[in-house]
XYZ file of C-alpha atoms in Angstrom:
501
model
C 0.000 0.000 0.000
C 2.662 2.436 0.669
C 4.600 1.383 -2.491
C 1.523 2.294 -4.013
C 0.649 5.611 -2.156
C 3.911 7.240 -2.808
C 3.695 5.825 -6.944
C 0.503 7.680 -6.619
C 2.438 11.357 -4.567
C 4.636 10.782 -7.916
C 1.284 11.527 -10.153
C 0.348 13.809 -7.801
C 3.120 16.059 -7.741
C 3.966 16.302 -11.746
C 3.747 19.854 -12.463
C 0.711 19.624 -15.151
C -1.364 17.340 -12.697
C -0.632 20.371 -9.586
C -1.597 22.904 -12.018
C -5.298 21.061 -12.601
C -5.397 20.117 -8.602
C -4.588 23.905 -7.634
C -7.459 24.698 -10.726
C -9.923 22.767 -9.174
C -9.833 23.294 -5.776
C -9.827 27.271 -6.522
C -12.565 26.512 -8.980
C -14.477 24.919 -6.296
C -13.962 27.499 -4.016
C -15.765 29.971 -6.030
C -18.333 27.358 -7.170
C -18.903 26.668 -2.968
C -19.383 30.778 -2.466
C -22.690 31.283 -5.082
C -25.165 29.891 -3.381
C -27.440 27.389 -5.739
C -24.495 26.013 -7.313
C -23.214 23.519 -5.550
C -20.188 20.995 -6.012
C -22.151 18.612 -8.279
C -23.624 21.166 -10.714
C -20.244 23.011 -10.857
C -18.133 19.307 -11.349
C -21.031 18.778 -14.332
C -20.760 22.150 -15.728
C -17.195 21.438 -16.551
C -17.213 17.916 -17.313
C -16.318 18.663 -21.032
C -13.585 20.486 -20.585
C -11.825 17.500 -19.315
C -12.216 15.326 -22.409
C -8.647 17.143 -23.575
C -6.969 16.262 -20.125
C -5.509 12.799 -19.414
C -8.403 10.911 -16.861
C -6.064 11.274 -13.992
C -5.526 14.724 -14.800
C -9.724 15.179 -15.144
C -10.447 13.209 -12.074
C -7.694 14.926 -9.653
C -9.446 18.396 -10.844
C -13.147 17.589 -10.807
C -11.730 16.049 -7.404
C -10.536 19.604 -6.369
C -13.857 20.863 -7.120
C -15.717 18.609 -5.081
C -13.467 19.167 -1.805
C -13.093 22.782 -2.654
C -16.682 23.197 -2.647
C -17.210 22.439 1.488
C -14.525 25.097 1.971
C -16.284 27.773 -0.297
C -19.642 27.595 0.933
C -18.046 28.694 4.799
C -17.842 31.728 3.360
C -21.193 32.968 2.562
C -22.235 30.866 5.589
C -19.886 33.035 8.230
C -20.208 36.077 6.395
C -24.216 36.666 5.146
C -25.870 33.412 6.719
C -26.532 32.031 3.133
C -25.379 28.500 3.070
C -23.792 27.664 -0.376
C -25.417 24.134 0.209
C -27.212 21.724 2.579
C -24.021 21.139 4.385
C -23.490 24.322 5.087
C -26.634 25.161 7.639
C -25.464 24.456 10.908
C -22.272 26.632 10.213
C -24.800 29.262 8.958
C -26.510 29.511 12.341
C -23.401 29.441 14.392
C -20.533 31.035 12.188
C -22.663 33.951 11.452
C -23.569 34.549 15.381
C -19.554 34.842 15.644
C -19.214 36.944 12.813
C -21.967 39.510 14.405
C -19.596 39.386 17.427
C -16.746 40.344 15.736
C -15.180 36.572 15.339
C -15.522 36.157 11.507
C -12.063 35.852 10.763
C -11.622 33.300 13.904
C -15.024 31.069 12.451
C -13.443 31.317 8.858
C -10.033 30.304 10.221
C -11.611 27.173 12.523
C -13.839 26.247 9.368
C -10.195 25.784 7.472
C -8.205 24.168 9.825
C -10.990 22.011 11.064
C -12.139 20.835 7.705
C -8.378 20.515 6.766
C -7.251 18.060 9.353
C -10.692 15.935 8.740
C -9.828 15.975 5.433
C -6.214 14.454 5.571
C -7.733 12.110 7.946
C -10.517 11.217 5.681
C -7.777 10.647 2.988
C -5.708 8.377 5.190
C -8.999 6.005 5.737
C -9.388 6.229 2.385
C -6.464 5.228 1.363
C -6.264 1.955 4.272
C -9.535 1.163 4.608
C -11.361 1.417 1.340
C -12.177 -2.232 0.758
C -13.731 -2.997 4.700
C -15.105 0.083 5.134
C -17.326 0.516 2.270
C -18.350 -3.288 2.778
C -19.776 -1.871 6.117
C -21.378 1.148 4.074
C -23.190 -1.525 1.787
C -24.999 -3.076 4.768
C -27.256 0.292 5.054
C -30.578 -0.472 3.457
C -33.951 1.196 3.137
C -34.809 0.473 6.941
C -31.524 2.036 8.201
C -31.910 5.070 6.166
C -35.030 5.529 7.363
C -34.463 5.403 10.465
C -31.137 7.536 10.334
C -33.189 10.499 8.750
C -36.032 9.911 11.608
C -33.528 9.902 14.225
C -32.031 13.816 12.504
C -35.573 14.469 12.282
C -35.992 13.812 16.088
C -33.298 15.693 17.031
C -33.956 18.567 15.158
C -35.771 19.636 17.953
C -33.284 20.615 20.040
C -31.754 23.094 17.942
C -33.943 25.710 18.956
C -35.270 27.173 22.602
C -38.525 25.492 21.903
C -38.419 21.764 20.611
C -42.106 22.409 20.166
C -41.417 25.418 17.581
C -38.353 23.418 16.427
C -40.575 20.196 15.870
C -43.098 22.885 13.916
C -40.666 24.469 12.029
C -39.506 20.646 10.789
C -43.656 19.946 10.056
C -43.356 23.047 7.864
C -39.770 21.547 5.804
C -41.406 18.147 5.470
C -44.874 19.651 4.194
C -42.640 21.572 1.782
C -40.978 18.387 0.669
C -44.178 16.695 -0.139
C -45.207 19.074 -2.752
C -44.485 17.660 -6.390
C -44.686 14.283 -8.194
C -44.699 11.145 -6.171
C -41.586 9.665 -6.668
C -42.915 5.932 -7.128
C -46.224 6.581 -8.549
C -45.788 9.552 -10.569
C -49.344 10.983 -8.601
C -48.843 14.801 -8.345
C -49.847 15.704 -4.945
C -50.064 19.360 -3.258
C -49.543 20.855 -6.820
C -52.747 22.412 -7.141
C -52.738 21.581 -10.592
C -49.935 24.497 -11.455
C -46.897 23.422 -13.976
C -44.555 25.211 -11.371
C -45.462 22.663 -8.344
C -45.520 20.058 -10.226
C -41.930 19.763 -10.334
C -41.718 20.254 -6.616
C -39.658 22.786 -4.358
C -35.979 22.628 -4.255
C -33.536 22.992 -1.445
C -32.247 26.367 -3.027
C -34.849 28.770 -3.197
C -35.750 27.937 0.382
C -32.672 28.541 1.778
C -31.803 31.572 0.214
C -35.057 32.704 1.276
C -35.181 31.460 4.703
C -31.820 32.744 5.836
C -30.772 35.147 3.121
C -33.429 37.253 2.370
C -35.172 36.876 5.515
C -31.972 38.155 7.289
C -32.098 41.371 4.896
C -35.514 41.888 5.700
C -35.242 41.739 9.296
C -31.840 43.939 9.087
C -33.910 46.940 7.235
C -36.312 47.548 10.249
C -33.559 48.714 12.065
C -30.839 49.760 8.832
C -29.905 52.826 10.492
C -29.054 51.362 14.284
C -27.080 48.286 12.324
C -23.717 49.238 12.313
C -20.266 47.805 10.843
C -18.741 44.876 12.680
C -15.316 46.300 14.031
C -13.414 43.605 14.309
C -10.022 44.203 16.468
C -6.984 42.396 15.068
C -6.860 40.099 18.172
C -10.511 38.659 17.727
C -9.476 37.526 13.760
C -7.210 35.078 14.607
C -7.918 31.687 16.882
C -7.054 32.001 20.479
C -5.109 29.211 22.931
C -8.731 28.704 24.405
C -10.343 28.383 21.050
C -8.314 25.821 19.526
C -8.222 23.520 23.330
C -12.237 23.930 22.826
C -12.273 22.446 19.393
C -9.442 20.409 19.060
C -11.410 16.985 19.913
C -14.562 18.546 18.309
C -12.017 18.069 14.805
C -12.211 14.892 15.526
C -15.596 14.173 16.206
C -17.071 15.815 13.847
C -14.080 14.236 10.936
C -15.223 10.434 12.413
C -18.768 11.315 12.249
C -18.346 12.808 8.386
C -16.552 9.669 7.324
C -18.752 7.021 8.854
C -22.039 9.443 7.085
C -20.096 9.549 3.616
C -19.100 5.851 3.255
C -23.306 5.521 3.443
C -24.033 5.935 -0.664
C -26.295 8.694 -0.903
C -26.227 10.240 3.157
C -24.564 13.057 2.252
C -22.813 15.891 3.964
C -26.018 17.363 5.207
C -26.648 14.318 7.541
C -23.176 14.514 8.707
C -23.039 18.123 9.583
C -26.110 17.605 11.185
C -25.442 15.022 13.594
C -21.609 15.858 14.430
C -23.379 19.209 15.487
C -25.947 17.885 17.413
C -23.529 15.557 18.762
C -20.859 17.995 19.875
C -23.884 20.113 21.927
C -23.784 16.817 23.944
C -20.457 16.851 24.293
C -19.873 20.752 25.104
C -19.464 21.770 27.818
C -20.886 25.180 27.209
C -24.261 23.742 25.245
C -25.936 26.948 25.801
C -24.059 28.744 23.479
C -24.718 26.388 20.621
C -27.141 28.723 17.749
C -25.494 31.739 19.550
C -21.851 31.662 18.249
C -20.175 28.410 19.874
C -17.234 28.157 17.654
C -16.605 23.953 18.400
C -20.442 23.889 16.595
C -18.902 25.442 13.672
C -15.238 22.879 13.934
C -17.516 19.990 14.406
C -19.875 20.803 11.169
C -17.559 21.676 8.883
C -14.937 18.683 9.983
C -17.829 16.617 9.120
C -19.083 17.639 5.754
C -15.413 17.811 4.334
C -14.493 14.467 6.074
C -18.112 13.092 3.981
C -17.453 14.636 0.809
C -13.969 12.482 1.369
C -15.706 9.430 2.580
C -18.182 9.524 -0.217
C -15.185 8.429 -2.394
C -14.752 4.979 -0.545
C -17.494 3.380 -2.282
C -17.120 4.848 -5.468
C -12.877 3.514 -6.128
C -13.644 -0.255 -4.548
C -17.073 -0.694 -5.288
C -18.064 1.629 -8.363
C -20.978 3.173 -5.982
C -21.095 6.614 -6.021
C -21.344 7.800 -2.598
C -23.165 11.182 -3.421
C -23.804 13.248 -6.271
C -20.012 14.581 -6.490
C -18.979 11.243 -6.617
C -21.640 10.070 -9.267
C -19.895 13.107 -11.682
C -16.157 11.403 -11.043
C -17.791 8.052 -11.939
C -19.013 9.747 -15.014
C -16.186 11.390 -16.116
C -13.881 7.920 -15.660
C -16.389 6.662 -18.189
C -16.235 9.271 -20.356
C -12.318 8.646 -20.585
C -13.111 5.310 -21.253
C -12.462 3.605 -17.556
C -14.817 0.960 -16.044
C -15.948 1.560 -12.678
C -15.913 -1.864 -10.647
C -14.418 -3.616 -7.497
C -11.654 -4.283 -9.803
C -10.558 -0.512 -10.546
C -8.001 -0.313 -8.153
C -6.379 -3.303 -9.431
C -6.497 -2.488 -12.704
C -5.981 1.832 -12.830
C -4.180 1.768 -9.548
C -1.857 4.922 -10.632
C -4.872 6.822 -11.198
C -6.327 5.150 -7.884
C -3.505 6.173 -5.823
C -2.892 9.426 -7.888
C -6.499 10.809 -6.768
C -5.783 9.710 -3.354
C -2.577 11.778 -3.412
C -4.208 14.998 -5.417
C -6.467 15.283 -1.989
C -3.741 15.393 0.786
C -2.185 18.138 -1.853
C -5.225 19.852 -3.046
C -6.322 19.816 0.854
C -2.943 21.578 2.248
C -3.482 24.027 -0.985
C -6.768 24.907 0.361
C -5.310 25.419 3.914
C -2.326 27.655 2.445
C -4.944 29.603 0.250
C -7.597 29.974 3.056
C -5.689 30.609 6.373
C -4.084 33.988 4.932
C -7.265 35.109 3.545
C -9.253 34.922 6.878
C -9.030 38.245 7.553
C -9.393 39.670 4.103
C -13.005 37.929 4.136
C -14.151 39.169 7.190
C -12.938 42.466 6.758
C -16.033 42.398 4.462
C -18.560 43.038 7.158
C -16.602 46.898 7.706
C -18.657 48.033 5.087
C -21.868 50.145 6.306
C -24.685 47.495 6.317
C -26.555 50.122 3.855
C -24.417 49.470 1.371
C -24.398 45.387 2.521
C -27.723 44.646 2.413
C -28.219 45.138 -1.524
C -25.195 43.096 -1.943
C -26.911 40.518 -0.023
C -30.300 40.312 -1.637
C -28.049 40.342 -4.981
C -26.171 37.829 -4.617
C -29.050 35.618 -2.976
C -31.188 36.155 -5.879
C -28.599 35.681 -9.200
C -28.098 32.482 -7.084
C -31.427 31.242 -6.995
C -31.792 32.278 -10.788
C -28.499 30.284 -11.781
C -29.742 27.186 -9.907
C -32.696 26.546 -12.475
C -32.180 29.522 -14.979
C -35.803 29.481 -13.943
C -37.611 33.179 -13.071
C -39.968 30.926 -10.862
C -37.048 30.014 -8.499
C -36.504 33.719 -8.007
C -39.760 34.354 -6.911
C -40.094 31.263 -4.731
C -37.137 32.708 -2.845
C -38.598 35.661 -2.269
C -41.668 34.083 -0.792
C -39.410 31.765 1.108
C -37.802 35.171 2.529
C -41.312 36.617 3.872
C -41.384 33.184 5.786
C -38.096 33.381 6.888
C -38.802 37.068 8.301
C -41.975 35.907 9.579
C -40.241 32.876 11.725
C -37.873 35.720 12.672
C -40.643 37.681 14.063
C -42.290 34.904 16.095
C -38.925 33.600 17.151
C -39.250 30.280 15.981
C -36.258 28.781 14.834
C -35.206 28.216 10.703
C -32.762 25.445 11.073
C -34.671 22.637 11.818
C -37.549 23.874 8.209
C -34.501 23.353 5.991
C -32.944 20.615 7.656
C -36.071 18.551 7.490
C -36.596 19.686 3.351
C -33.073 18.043 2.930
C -33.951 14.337 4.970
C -37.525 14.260 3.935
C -37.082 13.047 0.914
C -34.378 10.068 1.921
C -36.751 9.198 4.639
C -39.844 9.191 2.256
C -38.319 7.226 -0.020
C -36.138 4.833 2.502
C -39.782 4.237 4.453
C -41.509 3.074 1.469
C -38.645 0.644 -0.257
C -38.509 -0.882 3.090
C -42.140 -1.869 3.183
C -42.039 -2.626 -0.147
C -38.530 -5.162 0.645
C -41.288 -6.564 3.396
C -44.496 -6.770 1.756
C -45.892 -4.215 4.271
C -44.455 -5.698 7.331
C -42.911 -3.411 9.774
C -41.014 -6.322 11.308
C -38.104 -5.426 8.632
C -36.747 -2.626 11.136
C -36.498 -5.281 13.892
C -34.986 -8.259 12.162
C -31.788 -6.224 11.273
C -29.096 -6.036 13.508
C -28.282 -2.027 11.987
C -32.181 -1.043 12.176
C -32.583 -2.399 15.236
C -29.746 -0.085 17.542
C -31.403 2.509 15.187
C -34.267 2.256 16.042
C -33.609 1.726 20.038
C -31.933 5.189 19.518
C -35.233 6.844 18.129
C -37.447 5.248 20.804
C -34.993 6.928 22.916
C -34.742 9.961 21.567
C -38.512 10.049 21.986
C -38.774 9.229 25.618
C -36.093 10.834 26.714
C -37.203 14.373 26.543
C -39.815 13.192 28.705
C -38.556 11.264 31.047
C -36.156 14.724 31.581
C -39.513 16.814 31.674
C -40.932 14.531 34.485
C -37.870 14.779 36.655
C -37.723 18.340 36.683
C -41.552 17.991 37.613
C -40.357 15.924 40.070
C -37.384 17.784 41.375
C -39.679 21.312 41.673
C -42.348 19.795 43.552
C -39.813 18.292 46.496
C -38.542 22.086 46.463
C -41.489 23.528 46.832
C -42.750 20.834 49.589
C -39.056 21.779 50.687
C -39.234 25.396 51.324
C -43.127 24.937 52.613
C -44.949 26.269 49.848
């Protein structure tokens, strides 16, 4: 393996091949900052300029994209709360809060290293554990999806003050979802017979609604009291106490992202989701999680780099693409005339190894491009929020048109925005409305393949070993709550029969 791994730094490292690595990642930084692109659409929007290349060349760029993508979308995330992608929520909700406090540069500078250090790590499993590990990832079947989106659903509900507004605020996301086609009987539901529903609501125009526009329209009641974030020298960079804080939530949140992304067709979203809801239990600070808790943002974007990594397991020793990223690579190998297969890394092992290489390099060129820049980015929010704003509501809306080149999309976003401004007003939490958009349609789809599998019995989520811890963690995350509810019940009454009230 290492014979092969440093045959494969030896691709890696030929001038022409770190030109296309350096291309793509940079390419995939700007492809991760418009929001409505996304790594996928960007990887299949230059698919044919790779037909020139030689397919190591093409893969180790489209590669770069992929990766490069996670790191772009931090920035519109920390900077103007508009996640570039599904992944990119949870740092959305907590990078921002920093930013707003000053800490942009130090949320931007966590995002890099954390997702940097996930990444190598990813690379390294990659690289020894392809073969058992995405073995493991094959034993995931209808029931166990199901029950891993039920079990984000369920804890969804913590992300807010109010799990009952949180547990709304999901209802809302998963009515959204429901609106289109049915995916296995090709019934239109919800559509009320207009052409535009039909088709159903994407994940874009909501969330550049929900947390984009919905920011700008909350910001303009009180434009003239906003003012620039000063942010002192000292607050851009990471402190002693900042890196101690995250250092294990790195790793957490990296270990989470891999397991997620060697699942074909998670996704980052799942994994940034649960390593953040998974850190609050670690934290010892949970309070400050949706307020600016900087391991929330380490953890979440560890984990969506460390998936889009993971992702790749699958796809070089089983020919499965992991996630849509990966399903572009697979494309593009047979468009340079490569069979995907269990035997691809015996038989294309230098380009094998060679892509496994291009990511430790393209990952430390993303580190070297990003750490520098922290500062630069969030030297951004100086400008007078006057002149911000606009900018905002621009960019939000030329990304929502370049998702579909679609009109409708742009005013679904602005709709979506009212909403958002709406939820703002009521205090009920956005978060969990998107989050649930993004699972209900793996859930939807997982529930009703597994009672197809069964002929309609629900005994399938019992019978396997997976589904069954699964599902013993939804039942708990179900009583739980309760059982905590009733305690404190408990615990006031015996005060109050304490103090002789």
């Amino acid at each position: 393996m290492l014979d092969q791994l440093f045959i494969g730094f030896a691709t890696a490292l030929e001038p022409n091949n770190l030109l296309f690595i350096f291309l793509g990642v940079l390419i995939g930084q700007i492809v991760g900052a418009l929001p409505g692109l996304g790594p996928s659409a960007g990887m299949a929007l230059l698919l044919p300029l790779t037909f020139g290349l030689e397919p190591v060349t093409a893969v180790m760029m489209l590669a770069g994209i992929m990766y490069g993508a996670q790191y772009g979308g931090t920035l519109t995330s920390v900077l103007i709360a508009v996640p570039g992608e599904a992944s990119g929520v949870m740092t959305a909700v907590d990078g921002n809060a920093m930013a707003r406090k000053g800490r942009a540069g130090a949320a931007l500078s966590i995002s890099a290293i954390g997702s940097f250090i996930a990444g190598i790590g990813s690379v390294m499993a990659v690289a020894l554990l392809a073969p058992p590990l995405a073995s493991f990832g094959l034993k995931f079947n209808a029931p166990e999806y199901f029950l891993l989106a039920l079990l984000g659903i369920l804890a969804i509900g913590s992300l807010g003050g109010s799990p009952l507004k949180s547990l709304g605020a999901a209802l809302i996301g998963l009515m959204i979802a429901l609106i289109g086609v049915d995916p296995l009987t090709g019934t239109p539901r919800l559509s009320f017979d207009q052409p535009t529903l039909m088709k159903g609501i994407d994940f874009i125009p909501v969330v550049i609604g929900v947390f984009g526009i919905a920011e700008v329209l909350a910001s303009l009641e009180r434009i003239e009291s906003v003012q620039p974030i000063r942010t002192r020298l000292r607050d851009m960079w990471l402190t002693k106490a900042d890196w101690m804080k995250c250092r294990f939530s790195i790793v957490r949140g990296g270990a989470i992202g891999l397991f997620v992304g060697i699942m074909p067709g998670a996704g980052a979203s799942i994994a940034s989701l649960l390593a953040y809801l998974t850190e609050r239990k670690f934290s010892s600070t949970p309070e400050d999680f949706g307020k600016g808790a900087i391991d929330g943002v380490a953890a979440a974007e560890a984990a969506n780099n460390a998936a889009s990594h993971g992702a790749a397991i699958p796809m070089l020793s089983l020919g499965i693409p992991g996630s849509a990223s990966t399903a572009i690579l697979l494309a593009a190998l047979i468009l340079h005339g490569i069979r995907p297969g269990p035997q691809l890394m015996m038989q294309e092992s230098v380009l094998v190894w060679g892509l496994i290489a291009s990511m430790f390099v393209g990952n430390l060129f993303l580190l070297i491009l990003n750490l520098p820049l922290a500062p630069v980015f969030a030297a951004l929010l100086r400008i007078p929020y006057v002149y911000l704003a606009p900018a905002i509501l621009g960019v939000s809306l030329v990304g929502a048109y370049a998702a579909t080149l679609d009109i409708t999309t742009v005013w679904m976003s602005l709709f979506f925005g009212v909403l958002g401004y709406l939820m703002i007003k009521f205090d009920v939490p956005r978060p969990p409305l998107v989050l649930a958009l993004v699972l209900a349609s793996l859930m939807e789809m997982s529930l009703r393949q597994a009672l197809l599998l069964s002929f309609g019995s629900p005994m399938i989520f019992v019978e396997r070993p997976i589904s069954l811890i699964l599902l013993t963690a939804v039942i708990a995350a179900l009583l739980l709550p309760v059982f905590a509810a009733v305690r404190r019940r408990r615990d006031a009454l015996r005060a109050g029969v304490g103090t002789g009230r």
